[in-house]
Structure formats: C-alpha cells, structure tokens
Coordinates of C-alpha atoms in Angstrom, one line a residue:
I1 CA 2.9 4.3 13.3
L2 CA 4.2 3.4 16.8
C3 CA 6.0 0.4 15.5
M4 CA 7.7 2.5 12.8
L5 CA 8.7 5.3 15.1
L6 CA 10.1 2.9 17.7
S7 CA 12.2 1.4 14.9
A8 CA 13.2 4.9 13.7
L9 CA 14.9 5.6 17.1
R10 CA 17.6 3.1 16.1
F11 CA 18.2 4.6 12.6
S12 CA 21.6 6.0 11.8
R13 CA 21.7 9.7 11.2
G14 CA 23.1 11.4 8.1
W15 CA 22.3 13.5 5.1
R16 CA 20.8 12.4 1.8
T17 CA 20.2 14.4 -1.4
V18 CA 16.7 13.1 -2.4
L19 CA 14.2 13.2 0.4
V20 CA 11.0 13.7 -1.6
C21 CA 10.4 12.2 -5.0
R22 CA 8.4 14.0 -7.8
T23 CA 5.4 11.7 -7.3
A24 CA 5.1 12.5 -3.6
K25 CA 4.9 16.2 -4.4
L26 CA 2.1 15.6 -6.9
L27 CA 0.2 13.6 -4.3
L28 CA 0.5 16.5 -1.8
A29 CA -0.7 18.9 -4.5
L30 CA -3.7 16.6 -5.2
Q31 CA -4.6 16.3 -1.5
L32 CA -4.3 20.1 -0.9
F33 CA -6.5 20.9 -4.0
M34 CA -9.2 18.4 -2.8
A35 CA -9.1 19.9 0.7
F36 CA -9.4 23.4 -0.8
R37 CA -12.3 22.3 -3.0
M38 CA -14.2 20.8 -0.1
M39 CA -13.7 24.0 2.0
L40 CA -15.5 25.9 -0.8
S41 CA -18.5 23.4 -0.5
G42 CA -21.3 23.9 2.0
L43 CA -21.7 20.2 2.6
T44 CA -18.1 19.3 3.2
R45 CA -16.5 22.5 4.6
T46 CA -15.6 21.0 7.9
K47 CA -14.0 17.9 6.3
G48 CA -12.1 20.3 4.0
V49 CA -10.6 22.2 6.9
Q50 CA -9.6 18.9 8.6
A51 CA -8.0 17.6 5.4
M52 CA -6.1 20.9 4.9
V53 CA -4.5 20.4 8.3
A54 CA -4.1 16.6 8.3
A55 CA -2.8 16.1 4.7
P56 CA 0.4 18.2 5.0
M57 CA 1.0 17.1 8.6
L58 CA 0.9 13.4 7.7
F59 CA 2.9 14.1 4.5
F60 CA 5.8 15.8 6.2
L61 CA 5.9 13.3 9.0
L62 CA 6.0 10.3 6.7
V63 CA 7.8 11.4 3.5
P64 CA 10.8 13.7 4.1
F65 CA 11.3 12.8 7.8
V66 CA 11.1 9.0 7.3
S67 CA 13.1 9.4 4.1
S68 CA 15.8 11.3 6.0
W69 CA 15.9 8.5 8.7
I70 CA 16.6 5.9 6.0
Q71 CA 20.4 6.1 5.4
S72 CA 21.1 2.5 4.4
M73 CA 19.4 -0.8 3.3
A74 CA 19.5 -1.9 6.9
D75 CA 17.3 1.0 7.8
A76 CA 14.9 0.2 4.9
R77 CA 14.7 -3.3 6.3
K78 CA 13.7 -1.9 9.7
I79 CA 10.8 -0.1 8.0
A80 CA 9.6 -3.4 6.6
L81 CA 9.9 -5.1 9.9
S82 CA 8.0 -2.4 11.7
I83 CA 5.1 -2.8 9.3
I84 CA 5.2 -6.6 9.8
W85 CA 5.2 -6.3 13.6
A86 CA 2.2 -4.0 13.3
L87 CA 0.4 -6.7 11.2
V88 CA 1.4 -9.4 13.7
L89 CA -0.2 -7.5 16.6
L90 CA -3.4 -7.0 14.5
H91 CA -3.5 -10.7 13.6
L92 CA -3.0 -11.8 17.2
C93 CA -5.8 -9.6 18.4
V94 CA -8.2 -10.9 15.7
F95 CA -7.3 -14.6 16.4
V96 CA -8.0 -14.0 20.1
Q97 CA -11.4 -12.5 19.2
M98 CA -12.1 -15.5 17.0
I99 CA -11.4 -17.9 19.8
H100 CA -13.8 -16.0 22.0
S101 CA -16.6 -15.4 19.4
L102 CA -16.8 -14.9 15.7
D103 CA -19.9 -12.6 15.9
P104 CA -18.0 -9.3 16.2
I105 CA -15.7 -10.2 13.2
I106 CA -18.2 -11.7 10.7
V107 CA -21.1 -9.6 9.6
N108 CA -23.4 -10.5 6.7
G109 CA -21.2 -13.4 5.8
R110 CA -18.0 -11.2 5.5
S111 CA -15.0 -10.8 7.8
Y112 CA -14.3 -7.3 9.0
W113 CA -10.9 -8.4 10.4
A114 CA -9.5 -5.4 12.4
S115 CA -11.5 -2.6 10.7
T116 CA -15.1 -1.5 10.3
N117 CA -15.2 -2.3 6.6
P118 CA -14.3 -5.6 4.8
Q119 CA -13.1 -3.7 1.8
A120 CA -10.8 -1.6 3.9
S121 CA -9.5 -4.7 5.6
S122 CA -8.8 -6.4 2.2
M123 CA -6.8 -3.3 1.1
I124 CA -4.6 -3.4 4.2
L125 CA -4.0 -7.2 3.8
A126 CA -3.4 -7.1 0.0
L127 CA -1.1 -4.0 -0.1
T128 CA 1.2 -5.3 2.6
I129 CA 1.8 -8.7 0.9
P130 CA 4.7 -7.5 -1.4
M131 CA 6.5 -6.2 1.7
L132 CA 6.1 -9.7 3.3
L133 CA 7.4 -11.4 0.2
W134 CA 10.5 -9.2 0.2
V135 CA 11.3 -10.2 3.8
I136 CA 10.8 -13.9 3.0
V137 CA 13.1 -14.0 0.0
D138 CA 15.8 -11.5 1.3
K139 CA 18.4 -13.5 3.1
K140 CA 19.7 -10.4 4.9
F141 CA 16.7 -10.9 7.3
T142 CA 17.3 -13.4 10.1
R143 CA 15.7 -16.9 10.0
Q144 CA 13.4 -16.0 12.9
Q145 CA 12.2 -12.9 11.2
R146 CA 11.5 -14.8 8.0
I147 CA 9.6 -17.5 9.8
V148 CA 7.4 -14.9 11.6
T149 CA 6.8 -13.2 8.3
I150 CA 5.7 -16.5 6.7
C151 CA 3.2 -16.9 9.5
C152 CA 2.0 -13.3 9.0
L153 CA 1.7 -13.9 5.2
V154 CA -0.5 -17.0 5.8
A155 CA -2.7 -14.9 8.2
N156 CA -2.9 -12.1 5.6
V157 CA -4.1 -14.5 2.8
F158 CA -6.5 -16.3 5.2
F159 CA -8.2 -13.1 6.4
L160 CA -8.2 -11.6 2.9
M161 CA -10.2 -14.6 1.7
W162 CA -12.6 -14.2 4.6
T163 CA -13.3 -10.6 3.7
G164 CA -14.9 -11.9 0.5
S165 CA -13.3 -9.0 -1.4
R166 CA -12.7 -9.6 -5.1
M167 CA -10.8 -6.4 -5.3
G168 CA -8.5 -7.5 -2.6
L169 CA -7.9 -10.8 -4.3
L170 CA -7.1 -9.1 -7.6
A171 CA -4.6 -6.7 -5.9
M172 CA -3.0 -9.6 -4.1
I173 CA -2.6 -11.5 -7.4
V174 CA -1.2 -8.5 -9.2
G175 CA 1.3 -7.8 -6.3
A176 CA 2.5 -11.4 -6.1
L177 CA 2.9 -11.8 -9.9
V178 CA 4.8 -8.6 -10.3
F179 CA 7.1 -9.4 -7.4
F180 CA 7.9 -12.9 -8.6
R181 CA 8.2 -12.0 -12.3
S182 CA 12.0 -12.4 -12.2
R183 CA 12.1 -15.4 -9.7
L184 CA 9.4 -17.7 -10.9
S185 CA 10.8 -21.0 -9.5
R186 CA 11.0 -19.5 -6.0
G187 CA 7.7 -17.9 -6.4
V188 CA 5.9 -21.2 -7.3
L189 CA 7.4 -22.8 -4.3
I190 CA 6.4 -20.0 -1.9
I191 CA 2.9 -19.7 -3.3
G192 CA 2.5 -23.5 -3.1
V193 CA 3.5 -23.6 0.6
I194 CA 1.4 -20.6 1.5
T195 CA -1.7 -22.0 -0.4
A196 CA -1.4 -25.3 1.4
L197 CA -1.1 -23.6 4.9
V198 CA -4.1 -21.3 4.1
L199 CA -6.3 -24.3 2.9
A200 CA -5.4 -26.2 6.1
L201 CA -6.5 -23.1 8.2
E202 CA -9.6 -22.7 6.1
A203 CA -10.6 -26.3 6.7
A204 CA -10.8 -25.6 10.4
F205 CA -13.6 -23.1 9.7
G206 CA -15.5 -25.2 7.1
E207 CA -19.0 -23.5 7.1
H208 CA -17.7 -19.9 7.3
S209 CA -15.0 -20.6 4.7
S210 CA -17.5 -21.9 2.1
I211 CA -19.6 -18.7 2.5
M212 CA -16.5 -16.5 1.9
F213 CA -15.4 -18.6 -1.0
H214 CA -18.8 -18.2 -2.7
R215 CA -18.7 -14.4 -2.2
I216 CA -15.2 -14.0 -3.5
T217 CA -15.9 -16.1 -6.7
S218 CA -19.1 -14.2 -7.5
A219 CA -19.3 -12.6 -10.9
G220 CA -21.9 -10.0 -9.9
N221 CA -21.3 -6.3 -10.9
T222 CA -21.6 -4.1 -7.8
R223 CA -19.9 -0.9 -9.0
A224 CA -21.4 -0.1 -12.5
G225 CA -24.2 2.0 -11.0
A226 CA -21.8 4.1 -8.8
W227 CA -19.5 4.6 -11.8
E228 CA -22.3 5.9 -14.0
I229 CA -23.4 8.4 -11.3
A230 CA -19.8 9.7 -11.1
I231 CA -19.6 10.2 -14.9
A232 CA -23.0 12.0 -14.9
Q233 CA -21.8 14.3 -12.1
F234 CA -18.7 15.1 -14.0
M235 CA -20.6 15.9 -17.1
R236 CA -22.8 18.3 -15.1
S237 CA -19.8 20.4 -13.9
P238 CA -16.6 19.4 -15.7
L239 CA -14.4 22.2 -14.4
L240 CA -14.7 21.9 -10.6
G241 CA -16.9 18.8 -10.2
S242 CA -20.2 18.5 -8.4
E243 CA -20.7 19.3 -4.8
G244 CA -23.2 16.5 -4.3
A245 CA -21.0 13.8 -6.0
G246 CA -20.3 11.0 -3.6
Y247 CA -17.4 8.6 -3.8
A248 CA -17.9 6.4 -6.8
E249 CA -16.1 3.2 -5.6
S250 CA -13.2 4.4 -7.8
A251 CA -10.5 6.9 -7.0
Y252 CA -10.1 8.0 -10.6
L253 CA -13.8 8.5 -11.4
S254 CA -14.4 10.1 -8.0
A255 CA -11.6 12.6 -8.6
F256 CA -13.3 13.7 -11.9
G257 CA -16.8 13.6 -10.5
R258 CA -16.1 15.5 -7.3
F259 CA -13.2 17.7 -8.2
G260 CA -13.6 18.1 -12.0
I261 CA -10.9 18.4 -14.6
I262 CA -8.3 19.9 -12.2
G263 CA -8.7 17.1 -9.6
G264 CA -8.9 14.4 -12.3
G265 CA -5.8 15.9 -14.1
L266 CA -3.9 15.9 -10.8
I267 CA -4.6 12.2 -10.1
L268 CA -3.7 11.2 -13.7
A269 CA -0.5 13.3 -13.3
F270 CA 0.3 11.4 -10.1
V271 CA -0.3 8.0 -11.7
G272 CA 1.7 8.9 -14.8
S273 CA 4.6 10.2 -12.6
L274 CA 4.5 7.1 -10.4
L275 CA 4.6 4.7 -13.4
G276 CA 7.5 6.7 -14.9
E277 CA 9.5 6.5 -11.7
L278 CA 8.8 2.8 -11.4
L279 CA 9.9 2.2 -15.0
Q280 CA 13.1 4.1 -14.3
L281 CA 13.6 2.2 -11.1
R282 CA 13.2 -1.2 -12.9
R283 CA 15.8 -0.2 -15.5
R284 CA 18.4 1.1 -12.9
Y285 CA 18.6 -1.5 -10.1
K286 CA 21.7 -3.1 -11.4
H287 CA 23.0 -3.8 -7.9
T288 CA 21.7 -7.0 -6.2
E289 CA 21.3 -5.2 -2.9
H290 CA 18.4 -3.1 -4.3
Q291 CA 16.6 -5.8 -6.3
G292 CA 14.3 -7.1 -3.5
L293 CA 13.3 -3.6 -2.3
S294 CA 12.8 -2.4 -5.9
D295 CA 10.6 -5.4 -6.7
C296 CA 8.6 -4.8 -3.5
L297 CA 8.0 -1.2 -4.3
I298 CA 7.0 -1.9 -8.0
A299 CA 4.6 -4.6 -6.9
S300 CA 3.1 -2.6 -4.0
F301 CA 2.5 0.5 -6.2
L302 CA 0.9 -1.5 -9.0
A303 CA -1.3 -3.3 -6.5
L304 CA -2.3 0.0 -5.1
L305 CA -3.2 1.5 -8.5
T306 CA -5.3 -1.6 -9.1
V307 CA -7.2 -1.0 -5.9
A308 CA -7.8 2.6 -6.9
V309 CA -9.9 1.4 -9.8
F310 CA -12.4 0.0 -7.4
E311 CA -12.0 2.1 -4.2
A312 CA -11.8 5.8 -3.6
S313 CA -9.9 5.7 -0.3
M314 CA -6.8 7.2 -1.9
L315 CA -8.7 10.5 -2.0
G316 CA -8.8 10.5 1.8
S317 CA -6.3 12.3 4.0
L318 CA -6.1 9.8 7.0
A319 CA -7.0 6.5 5.3
F320 CA -4.7 3.5 6.0
W321 CA -3.6 3.1 2.5
V322 CA -2.7 6.8 2.2
F323 CA -0.4 6.2 5.2
L324 CA 1.1 3.1 3.5
L325 CA 1.4 5.0 0.2
L326 CA 3.4 7.8 2.0
V327 CA 5.8 5.3 3.6
L328 CA 6.3 3.6 0.2
L329 CA 7.0 7.0 -1.4
A330 CA 9.7 7.6 1.3
L331 CA 11.2 4.2 0.5
L332 CA 11.1 5.1 -3.3
A333 CA 13.0 8.4 -2.6
F334 CA 15.6 6.5 -0.6
T335 CA 16.0 3.8 -3.3
Q336 CA 16.4 6.3 -6.1
D337 CA 19.0 8.2 -4.1
H338 CA 20.8 5.0 -3.0
I339 CA 21.0 3.7 -6.5
R340 CA 22.2 7.0 -7.8
R341 CA 24.9 7.1 -5.2
A342 CA 26.0 3.6 -6.0
E343 CA 26.2 4.5 -9.7
Y344 CA 28.4 7.6 -8.9
D345 CA 30.7 5.4 -6.7
L346 CA 31.0 2.9 -9.5
A347 CA 31.8 5.5 -12.1
Y348 CA 34.3 7.1 -9.8
A349 CA 36.0 3.8 -9.2
Q350 CA 36.3 3.1 -12.9
L351 CA 38.0 6.5 -13.4

C-alpha cells in the first residue's frame, strides 16, 4: 500500500467518467452482506462489525480513489511498478532470512515465504505474475525496470515452487497461458529463460527443492472432505447458510455454506459480471496501447477465479488478494474508460 500511495503522489490530476465498474459494486455488495450476516451470528459478531467497517473503507480507498488517480497509461504503469517494488522488498527480506537461517521460513517441508501460511504465499506469488509479464513485454517500461522485473519473476516462481502449493502452480499456469495466448513465440522464449534461471536457483538448495517438488506433484486430494461439509451445511439451511459452517477451502462453496442462497447468488453474480466485462474488454482493445494491460487484467482475474475454487480468502475483508482484486478492479475501470474515450476520439476524427 505504501509503495502504491507514494507512486500516486506523482499521478496527474483530472476527471474521468468511469471510476467504479459494475463488478466492483457487486463485490462491495457481497462483502457488506457477509459482514451483516456475521453480525447476526453469535459466534462471529465481532468479526462482522470489523468487516462492516473495513470492507467499505478499503473499497473506497482502492477503487474510486485509485481509479481517479489513473488518468493515462503512464499512470497505470506506475501502479504496476509500485506492486513490483513491494514484491522486490519482500523477496529481499526473505533472501536475507534464508542466508541467516532457513528454519523460520520452512515449516513441515513447505516454505512460508513472507506470510504465515504457504497457501497465502502461493496466492500472492501466482496472482502477481501476469503483472510482471506485462512489464517485461511492454517496451514503454525502461530496460532497467524490465531487468528488475525479470529477477522478481524468477524469485516469484522459485518461492512459489517452494510453497508446495498445487493451487498456486495451477493459477500461475492459467495466468501465463492466458497472457501469452496471442504472443506464443515470445511466451515460449520468456518461459524458457525463466525456467532455466529457476532450475539453476533450485539446484543451489538441492535437498529442500526435492521435498518441495514431491509435494507440488502429489496427486492426493486434501479438499474433498471440506467441500462435502460445506454442501451439507448449505443443505441444512439453504436460505441464510449455517452459523457453524467454516471456510470450505473454496470461496464458492463457502459462500453458499455460510451465507446461503443470497451469499452464493451474490458471488455468482460477481463472477458472471467479471467474466462479461473481461469478454467485452477482449473484444474492444483495438488500440495497441491497451493490449498489454488488457491481457494482464484478463490473465490476473482468471487466475484469481481459479484460486477461488480452492481457497476462501476472497470472502475476507482484509486479505491480500482482496486488496489486489480491488486494485485490479480500479485498473479495469480505467481501461474501460480509456478505451471508450479512444473510440469516441476515433469516431469524431472520422466525422
């Protein structure tokens, strides 16, 4: 947040028509309903009050305000760089700790990176990869910025493998494939270089790397039980969900299990609206200037929806990927408005 706000001080000021897209409004409605439902519960009343305050506060800070700051593609690039500098700081801290001792980072054969949960770490690392790829392929960024981003991408992939998270690996693959779908030749080259660098880095930690590789290639099913419980909780109280229903390792099933048809309907409406806006975005970015950012947004959102199948963090109010989701929604609103303005300018010029 600090890196982004410091960058925002240099943003140009102006006025834009679209500050909050339809999908962002649905996300806020979902978060407010979940907070209200938790306030009615005896077990989670305190968390509900906290979420009722935190959700709108974070939403208005990161969606309309950030969206109003972004007046040009240069400003959008500053957002990407602010996220990259935050990742660089985290990677440097973790590398310093690794040099000192691996014990605080690796627990039960899995790397915790810079969080208290390997799954949370894998989400952070996987969901920021499309942003890194955009910076690498966009020649409007300086050579120094792209070199730093390549190093950051290598660290992202390296630490993601160390978390042993199959969900993170799947999200990374989805994000990379979607981003490179229209630039396969360049994608093969970048993926080849990054893979070689990651393997070289993995070789330096032979024993630990082999343990992580075994975990990430395991075919064991660790979520079926939690999913069955969520379905049973929903069947017990379909309208408002069950007070005792825990998070079911899936945002979609947790929404139905804990918040019933209303909560489940809101999250499905959010997903449907997001997919509709992404499809519209894919059809409309006719101008080369928007292609990299549009591909980055499409890849990031699809990777995030993939993660939501296996993790329920999207139902939180202060989770990292909720923060990242709000920033991406601000960028989506800017991109829609910027493309619409370019289309108007083109139509006016033709007249």
